[in-house]
Coordinates of C-alpha atoms in Angstrom, one line a residue:
X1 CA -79.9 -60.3 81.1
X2 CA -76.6 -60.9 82.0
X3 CA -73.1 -59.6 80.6
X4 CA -72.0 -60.0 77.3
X5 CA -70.0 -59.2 74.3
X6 CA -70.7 -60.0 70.9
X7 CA -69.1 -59.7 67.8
X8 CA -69.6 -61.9 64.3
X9 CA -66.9 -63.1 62.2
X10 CA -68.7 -64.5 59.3
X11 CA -70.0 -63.2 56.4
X12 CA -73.3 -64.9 55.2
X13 CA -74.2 -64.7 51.4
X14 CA -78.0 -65.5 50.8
X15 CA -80.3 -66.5 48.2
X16 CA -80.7 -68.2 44.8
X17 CA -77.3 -68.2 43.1
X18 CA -75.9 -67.0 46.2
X19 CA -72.9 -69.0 45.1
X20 CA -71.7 -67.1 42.2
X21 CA -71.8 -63.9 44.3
X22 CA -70.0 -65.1 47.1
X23 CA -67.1 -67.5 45.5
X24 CA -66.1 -65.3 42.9
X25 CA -65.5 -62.5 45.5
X26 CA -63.9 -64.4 48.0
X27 CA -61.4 -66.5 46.4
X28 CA -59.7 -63.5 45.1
X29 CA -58.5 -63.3 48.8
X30 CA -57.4 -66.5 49.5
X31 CA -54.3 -68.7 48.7
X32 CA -53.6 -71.0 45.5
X33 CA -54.9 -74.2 47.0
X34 CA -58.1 -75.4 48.6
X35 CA -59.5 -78.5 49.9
X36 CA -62.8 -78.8 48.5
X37 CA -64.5 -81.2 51.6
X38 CA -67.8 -83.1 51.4
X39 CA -69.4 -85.6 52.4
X40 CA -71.1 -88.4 50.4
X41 CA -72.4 -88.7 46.7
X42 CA -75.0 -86.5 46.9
X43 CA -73.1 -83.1 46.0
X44 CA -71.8 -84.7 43.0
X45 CA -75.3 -86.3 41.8
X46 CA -77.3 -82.9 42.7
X47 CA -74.8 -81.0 40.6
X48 CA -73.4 -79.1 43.0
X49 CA -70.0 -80.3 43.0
X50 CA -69.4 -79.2 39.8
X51 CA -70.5 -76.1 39.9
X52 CA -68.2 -75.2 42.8
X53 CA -65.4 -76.9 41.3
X54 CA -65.6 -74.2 38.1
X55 CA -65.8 -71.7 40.9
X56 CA -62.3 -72.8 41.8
X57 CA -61.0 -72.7 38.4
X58 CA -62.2 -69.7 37.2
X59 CA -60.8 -68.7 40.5
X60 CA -57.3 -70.4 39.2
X61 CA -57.2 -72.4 42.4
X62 CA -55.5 -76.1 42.8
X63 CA -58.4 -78.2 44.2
X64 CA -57.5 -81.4 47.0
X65 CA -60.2 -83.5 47.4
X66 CA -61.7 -84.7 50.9
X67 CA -64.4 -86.8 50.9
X68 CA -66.2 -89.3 52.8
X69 CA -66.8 -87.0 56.1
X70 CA -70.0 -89.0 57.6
X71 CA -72.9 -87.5 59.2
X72 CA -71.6 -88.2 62.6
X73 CA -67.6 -87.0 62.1
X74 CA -65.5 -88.5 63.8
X75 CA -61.5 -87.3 65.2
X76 CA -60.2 -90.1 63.1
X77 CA -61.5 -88.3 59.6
X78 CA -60.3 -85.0 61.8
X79 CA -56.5 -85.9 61.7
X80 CA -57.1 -87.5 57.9
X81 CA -58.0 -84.1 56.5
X82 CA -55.7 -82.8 59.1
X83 CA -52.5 -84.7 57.5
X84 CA -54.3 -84.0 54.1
X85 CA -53.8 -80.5 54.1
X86 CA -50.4 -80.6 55.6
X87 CA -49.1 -83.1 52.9
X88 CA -50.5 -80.9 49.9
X89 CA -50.0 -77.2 51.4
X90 CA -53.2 -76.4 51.8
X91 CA -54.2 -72.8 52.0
X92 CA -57.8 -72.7 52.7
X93 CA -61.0 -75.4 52.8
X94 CA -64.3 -75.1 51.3
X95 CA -67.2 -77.2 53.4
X96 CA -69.6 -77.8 51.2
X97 CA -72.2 -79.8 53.1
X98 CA -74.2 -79.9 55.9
X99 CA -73.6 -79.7 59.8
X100 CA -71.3 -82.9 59.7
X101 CA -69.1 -81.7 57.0
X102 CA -68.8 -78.1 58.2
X103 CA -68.2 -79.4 61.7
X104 CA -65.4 -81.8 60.5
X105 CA -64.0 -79.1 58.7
X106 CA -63.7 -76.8 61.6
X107 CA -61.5 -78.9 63.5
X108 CA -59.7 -80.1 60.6
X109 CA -58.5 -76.3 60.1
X110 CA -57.4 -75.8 63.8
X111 CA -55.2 -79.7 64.1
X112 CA -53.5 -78.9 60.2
X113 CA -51.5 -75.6 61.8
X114 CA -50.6 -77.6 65.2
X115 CA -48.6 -80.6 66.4
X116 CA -50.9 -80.9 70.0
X117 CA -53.3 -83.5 69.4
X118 CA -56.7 -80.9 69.1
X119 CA -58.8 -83.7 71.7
X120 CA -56.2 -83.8 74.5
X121 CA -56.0 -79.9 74.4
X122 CA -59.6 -79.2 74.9
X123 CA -60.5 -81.9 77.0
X124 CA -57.3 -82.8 79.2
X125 CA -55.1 -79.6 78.8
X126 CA -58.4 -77.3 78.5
X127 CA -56.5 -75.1 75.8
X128 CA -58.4 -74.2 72.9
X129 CA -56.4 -73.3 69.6
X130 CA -55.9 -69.4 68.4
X131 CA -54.8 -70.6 65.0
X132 CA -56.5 -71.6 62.1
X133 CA -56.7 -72.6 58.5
X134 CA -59.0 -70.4 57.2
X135 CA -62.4 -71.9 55.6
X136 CA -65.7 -71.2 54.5
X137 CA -68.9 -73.2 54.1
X138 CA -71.8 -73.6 51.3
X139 CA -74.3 -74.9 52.8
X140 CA -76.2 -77.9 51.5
X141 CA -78.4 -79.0 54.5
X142 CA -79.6 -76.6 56.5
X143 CA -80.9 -77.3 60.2
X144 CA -77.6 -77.5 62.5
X145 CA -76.0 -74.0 61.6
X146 CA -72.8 -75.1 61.7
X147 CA -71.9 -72.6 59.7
X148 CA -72.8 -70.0 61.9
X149 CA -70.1 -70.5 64.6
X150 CA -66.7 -72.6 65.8
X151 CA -68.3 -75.2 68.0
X152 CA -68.2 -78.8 66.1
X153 CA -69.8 -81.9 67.3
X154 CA -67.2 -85.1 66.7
X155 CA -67.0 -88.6 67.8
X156 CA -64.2 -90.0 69.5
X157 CA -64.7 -93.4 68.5
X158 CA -61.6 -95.1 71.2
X159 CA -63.1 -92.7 74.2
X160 CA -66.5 -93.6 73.0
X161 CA -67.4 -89.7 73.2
X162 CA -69.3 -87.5 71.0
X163 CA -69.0 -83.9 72.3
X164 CA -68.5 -80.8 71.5
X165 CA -65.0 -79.3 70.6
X166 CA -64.1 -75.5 69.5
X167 CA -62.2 -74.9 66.6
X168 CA -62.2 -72.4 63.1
X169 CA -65.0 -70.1 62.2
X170 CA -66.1 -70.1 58.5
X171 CA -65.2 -66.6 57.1
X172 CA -68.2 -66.4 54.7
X173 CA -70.9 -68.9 54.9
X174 CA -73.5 -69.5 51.2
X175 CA -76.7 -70.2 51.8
X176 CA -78.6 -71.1 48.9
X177 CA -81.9 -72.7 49.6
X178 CA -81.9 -74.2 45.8
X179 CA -78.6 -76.2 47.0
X180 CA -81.2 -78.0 49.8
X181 CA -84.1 -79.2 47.3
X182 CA -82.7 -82.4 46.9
X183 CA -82.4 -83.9 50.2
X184 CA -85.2 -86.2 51.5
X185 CA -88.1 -85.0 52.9
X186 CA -87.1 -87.0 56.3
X187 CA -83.8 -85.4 56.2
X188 CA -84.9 -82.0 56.2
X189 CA -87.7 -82.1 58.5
X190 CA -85.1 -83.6 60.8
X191 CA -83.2 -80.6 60.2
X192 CA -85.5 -78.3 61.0
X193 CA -86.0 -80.2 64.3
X194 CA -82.6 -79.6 65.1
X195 CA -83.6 -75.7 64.3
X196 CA -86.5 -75.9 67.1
X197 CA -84.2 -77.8 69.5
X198 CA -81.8 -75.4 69.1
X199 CA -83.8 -72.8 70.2
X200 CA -85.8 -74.2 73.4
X201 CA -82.4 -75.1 74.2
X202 CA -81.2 -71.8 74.8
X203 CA -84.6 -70.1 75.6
X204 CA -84.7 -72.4 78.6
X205 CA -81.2 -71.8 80.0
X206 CA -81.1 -68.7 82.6
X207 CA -81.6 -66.2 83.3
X208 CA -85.2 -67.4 84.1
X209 CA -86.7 -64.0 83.2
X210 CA -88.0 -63.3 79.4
X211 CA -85.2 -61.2 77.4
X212 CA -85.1 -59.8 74.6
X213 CA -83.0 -62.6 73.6
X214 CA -86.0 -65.1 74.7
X215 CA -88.3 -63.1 72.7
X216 CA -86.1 -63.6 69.6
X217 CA -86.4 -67.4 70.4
X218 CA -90.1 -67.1 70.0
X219 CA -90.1 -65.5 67.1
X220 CA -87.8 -68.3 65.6
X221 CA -89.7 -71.2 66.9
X222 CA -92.7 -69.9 65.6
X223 CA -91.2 -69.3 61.9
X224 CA -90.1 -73.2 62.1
X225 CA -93.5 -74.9 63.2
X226 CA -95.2 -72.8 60.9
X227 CA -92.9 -73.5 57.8
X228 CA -92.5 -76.9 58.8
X229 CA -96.1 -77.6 58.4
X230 CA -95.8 -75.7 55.2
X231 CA -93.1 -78.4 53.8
X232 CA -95.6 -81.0 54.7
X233 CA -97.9 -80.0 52.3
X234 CA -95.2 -79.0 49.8
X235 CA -91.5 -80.2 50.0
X236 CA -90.4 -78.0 47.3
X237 CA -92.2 -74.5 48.7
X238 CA -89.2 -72.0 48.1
X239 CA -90.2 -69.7 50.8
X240 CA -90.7 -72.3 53.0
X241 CA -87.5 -73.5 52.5
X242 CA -86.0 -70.3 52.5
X243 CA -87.4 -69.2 55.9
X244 CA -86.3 -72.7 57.2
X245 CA -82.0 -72.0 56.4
X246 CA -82.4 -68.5 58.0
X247 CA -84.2 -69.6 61.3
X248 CA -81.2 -72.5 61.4
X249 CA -78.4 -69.9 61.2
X250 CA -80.7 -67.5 63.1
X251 CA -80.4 -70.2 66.0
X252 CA -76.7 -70.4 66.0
X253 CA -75.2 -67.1 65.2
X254 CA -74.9 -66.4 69.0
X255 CA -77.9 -63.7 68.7
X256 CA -80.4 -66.0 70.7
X257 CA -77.9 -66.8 73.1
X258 CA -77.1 -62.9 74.1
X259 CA -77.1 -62.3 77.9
X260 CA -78.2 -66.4 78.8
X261 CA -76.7 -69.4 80.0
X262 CA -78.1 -71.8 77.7
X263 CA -80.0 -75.0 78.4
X264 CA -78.4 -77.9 75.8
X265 CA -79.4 -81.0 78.2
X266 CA -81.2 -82.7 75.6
X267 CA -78.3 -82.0 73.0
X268 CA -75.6 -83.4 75.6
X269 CA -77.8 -86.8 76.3
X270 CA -78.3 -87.3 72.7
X271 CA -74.8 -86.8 71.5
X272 CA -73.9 -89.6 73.9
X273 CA -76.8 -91.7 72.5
X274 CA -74.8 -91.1 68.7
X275 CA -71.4 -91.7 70.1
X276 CA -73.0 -95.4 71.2
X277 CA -75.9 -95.8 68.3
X278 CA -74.6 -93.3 65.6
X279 CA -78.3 -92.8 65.4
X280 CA -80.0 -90.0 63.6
X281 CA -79.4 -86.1 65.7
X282 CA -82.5 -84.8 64.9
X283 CA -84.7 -88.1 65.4
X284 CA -82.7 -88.4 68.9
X285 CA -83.8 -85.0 70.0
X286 CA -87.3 -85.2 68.9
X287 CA -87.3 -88.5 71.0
X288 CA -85.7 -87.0 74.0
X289 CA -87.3 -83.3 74.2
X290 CA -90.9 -84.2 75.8
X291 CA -89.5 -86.7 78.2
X292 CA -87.1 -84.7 79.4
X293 CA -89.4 -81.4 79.7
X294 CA -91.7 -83.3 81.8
X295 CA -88.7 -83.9 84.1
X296 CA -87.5 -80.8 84.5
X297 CA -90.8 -78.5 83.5
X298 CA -91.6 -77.7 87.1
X299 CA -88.0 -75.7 87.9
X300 CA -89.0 -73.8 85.1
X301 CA -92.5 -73.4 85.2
X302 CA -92.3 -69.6 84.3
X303 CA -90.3 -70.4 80.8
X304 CA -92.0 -73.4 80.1
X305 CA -95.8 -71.6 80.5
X306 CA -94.8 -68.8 78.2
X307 CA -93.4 -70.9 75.6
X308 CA -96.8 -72.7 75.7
X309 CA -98.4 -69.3 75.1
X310 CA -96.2 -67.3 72.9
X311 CA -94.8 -70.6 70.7
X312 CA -97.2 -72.9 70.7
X313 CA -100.7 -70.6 70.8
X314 CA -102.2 -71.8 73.9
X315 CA -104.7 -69.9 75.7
X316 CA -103.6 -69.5 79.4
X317 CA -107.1 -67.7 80.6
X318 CA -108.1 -69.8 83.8
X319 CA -104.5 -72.2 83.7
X320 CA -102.3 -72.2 86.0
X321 CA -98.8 -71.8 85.3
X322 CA -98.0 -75.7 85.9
X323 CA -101.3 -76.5 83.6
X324 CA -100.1 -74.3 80.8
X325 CA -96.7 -75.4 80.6
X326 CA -97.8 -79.5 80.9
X327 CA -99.6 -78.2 78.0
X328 CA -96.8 -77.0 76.0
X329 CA -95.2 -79.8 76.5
X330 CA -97.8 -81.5 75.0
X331 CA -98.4 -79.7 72.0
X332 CA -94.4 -80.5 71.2
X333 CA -95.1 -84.1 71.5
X334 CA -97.7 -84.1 69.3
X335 CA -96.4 -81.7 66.8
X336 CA -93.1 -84.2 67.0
X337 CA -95.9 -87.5 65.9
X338 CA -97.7 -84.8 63.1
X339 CA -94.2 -83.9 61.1
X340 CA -93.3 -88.1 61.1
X341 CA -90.7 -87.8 63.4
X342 CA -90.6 -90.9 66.1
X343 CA -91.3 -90.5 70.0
X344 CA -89.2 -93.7 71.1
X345 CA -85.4 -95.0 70.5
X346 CA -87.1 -98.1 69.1
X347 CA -88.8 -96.1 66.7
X348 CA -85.6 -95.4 65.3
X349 CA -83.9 -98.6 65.1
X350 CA -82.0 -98.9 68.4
X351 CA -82.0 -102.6 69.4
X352 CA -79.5 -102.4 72.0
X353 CA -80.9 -101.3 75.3
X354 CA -77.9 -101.9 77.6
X355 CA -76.6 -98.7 75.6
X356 CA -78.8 -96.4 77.7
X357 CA -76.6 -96.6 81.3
X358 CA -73.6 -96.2 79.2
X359 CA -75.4 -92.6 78.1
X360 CA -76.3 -91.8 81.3
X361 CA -73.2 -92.6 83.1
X362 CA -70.9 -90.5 80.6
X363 CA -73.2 -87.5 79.1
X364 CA -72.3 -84.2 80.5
X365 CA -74.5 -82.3 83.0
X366 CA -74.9 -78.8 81.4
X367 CA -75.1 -75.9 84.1
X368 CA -78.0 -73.9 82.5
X369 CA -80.4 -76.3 82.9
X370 CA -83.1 -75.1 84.8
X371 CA -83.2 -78.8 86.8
X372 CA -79.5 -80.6 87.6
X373 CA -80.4 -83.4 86.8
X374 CA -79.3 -86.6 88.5
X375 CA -77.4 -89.5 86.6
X376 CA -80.1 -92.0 88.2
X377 CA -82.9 -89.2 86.7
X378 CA -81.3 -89.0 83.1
X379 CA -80.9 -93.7 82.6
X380 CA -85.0 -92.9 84.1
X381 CA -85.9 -90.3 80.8
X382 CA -83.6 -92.7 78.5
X383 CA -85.5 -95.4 79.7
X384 CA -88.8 -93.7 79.8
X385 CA -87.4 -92.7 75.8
X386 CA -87.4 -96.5 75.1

């Protein structure tokens, strides 16, 4: 394991009502005005908008609406809320939503206290910002865990770039399984994907040795297959759903990620897919993952084996390293076609197949990746993804 130091700046409120527990005690310590920012209709039609907004009151706060933030955010509605909350004062935002919206949110709280355009720092200047609007989340769609650290994922729509940028951490994050009951069935077994992704992602970076870290990982995997096929059978099983928002902020609280280099190939080449398709994240991954494992499987034959063994229940008696991880690679294809998620970009609705070099030519080569991949070798796994 290598080096590290960890420390965790948010405060996570769990459970039914989690809401009333949290809000009430946290908005004592805040300023007068909040930006309450969401995405679509769906908080207002589920009910919780409203319930948050008498939060605020109660809490005597001035609410400024931001709405609209799409699932794939983009650094134009960045510098919208930005101006937003410089225009009205405000003191504090409140992302209710899922990853998008919490991810918007973050950077929305570092470019309001700053003249420096946030995109030029980070990318061009490679200065991150210190200072922040502070925010907190209520989670509404659990699968990214946003809300569990400062990294966002945003689109630069005149760069064509969807990457990752560092901004505010939430101070207290509400997780309320009830507040994820309404979303579509799709929606949140793409979530969970995400969940899953998540953590092969970082159990495959290096060191190549199991940690305890790694061994973490395969407890969390195993909780999502498990309460994924649970959903299945049941969309509205509680625990299930319950298990499912804890292994998604379990994934990104940094816990998994202690002593590693992480992995995050398949996340890299399918943001650049979204920043040309604006496809579906989770879909993307679930498309990309067994392609790209069968590339890369035999630098990290070790990992890949005993993820085969310890995640996905295969018997390695008489297999040879190489055997058992083909295997596990396998298993995740075929789990991807049992939970209705699709194995190829046409499956999702991409038409457009000149997009794939563009990917190729401009997504970023992670450095724990147990194989460095090629730019040739990533167009042949998009086009092997078609």
């Amino acid at each position: 394991m290598k080096d590290f130091i960890y420390s965790y700046p948010t405060k996570v409120y769990f459970g039914e009502k989690a809401a009333g527990k949290a809000l009430p005690a946290e908005l004592a310590k805040i300023g007068k005005t909040v930006m309450l920012a969401y995405g679509g209709g769906s908080v207002k039609r589920s009910g919780v908008y409203d319930e948050i907004c008498g939060y605020l009151k109660d809490a005597g706060k001035e609410i400024v609406d931001f709405s609209g933030i799409m699932p794939n955010p983009t650094y134009k509605k960045v510098k919208e809320g930005a101006a937003l909350a410089r225009e009205k004062g405000v003191d504090f935002i409140l992302a209710v939503g899922g990853g998008s919206v919490i991810d918007c949110c973050k950077i929305v709280a570092a470019q309001a206290v700053t003249d420096q355009d946030i995109w030029e720092m980070e990318f061009k200047d490679h200065v991150y910002p210190t200072d922040f609007l502070p925010m907190g989340a209520v989670v509404t769609a659990s699968g990214t865990g946003a809300e569990m650290n400062n990294g966002a994922v945003i689109t630069n729509e005149d760069t064509n770039e969807k990457a990752g940028v560092l901004g505010a951490y939430a101070s207290f994050a509400v997780l309320d399984p009830a507040y994820t009951m309404s979303l579509p069935a799709k929606q949140v077994i793409s979530g969970a994907f995400d969940t899953l992704s998540h953590s092969m992602e970082t159990y495959l970076g290096s060191p190549r040795d199991i940690t305890l870290s790694d061994e973490i990982a395969e407890a969390v995997m195993r909780n999502v297959i498990r309460n994924i096929r649970v959903l299945l059978t049941d969309m509205n099983n509680w625990e299930a759903r319950s298990e499912l928002m804890w292994a998604s902020a379990m994934a990104e609280n940094g816990i998994l990620k202690i002593g590693k280099v992480t992995d995050f190939q398949a996340h890299q080449i399918e943001h650049q897919l979204g920043a040309y398709t604006d496809c579906n994240h989770g879909q993307g991954l679930a498309v990309i993952h067994p392609v790209l494992y069968r590339h890369m499987y035999k630098d990290g034959v070790k990992q890949f084996a005993r993820m085969a063994e310890k995640v996905w229940e295969i018997p390695a008696e008489g297999k040879s390293q190489e055997e058992l991880a083909k295997e596990g690679i396998q298993a995740l294809a075929d789990f991807i076609q049992e939970i209705g998620l699709p194995s190829t970009f046409t499956e999702m609705g991409i038409t457009d197949k000149s997009v794939l070099k563009k990917v190729a030519d401009t997504c970023n080569l992670t450095a724990g990746c147990c194989k460095k991949l090629s730019r040739e070798e990533v167009l042949e796994i998009l086009e092997e993804c078609w």
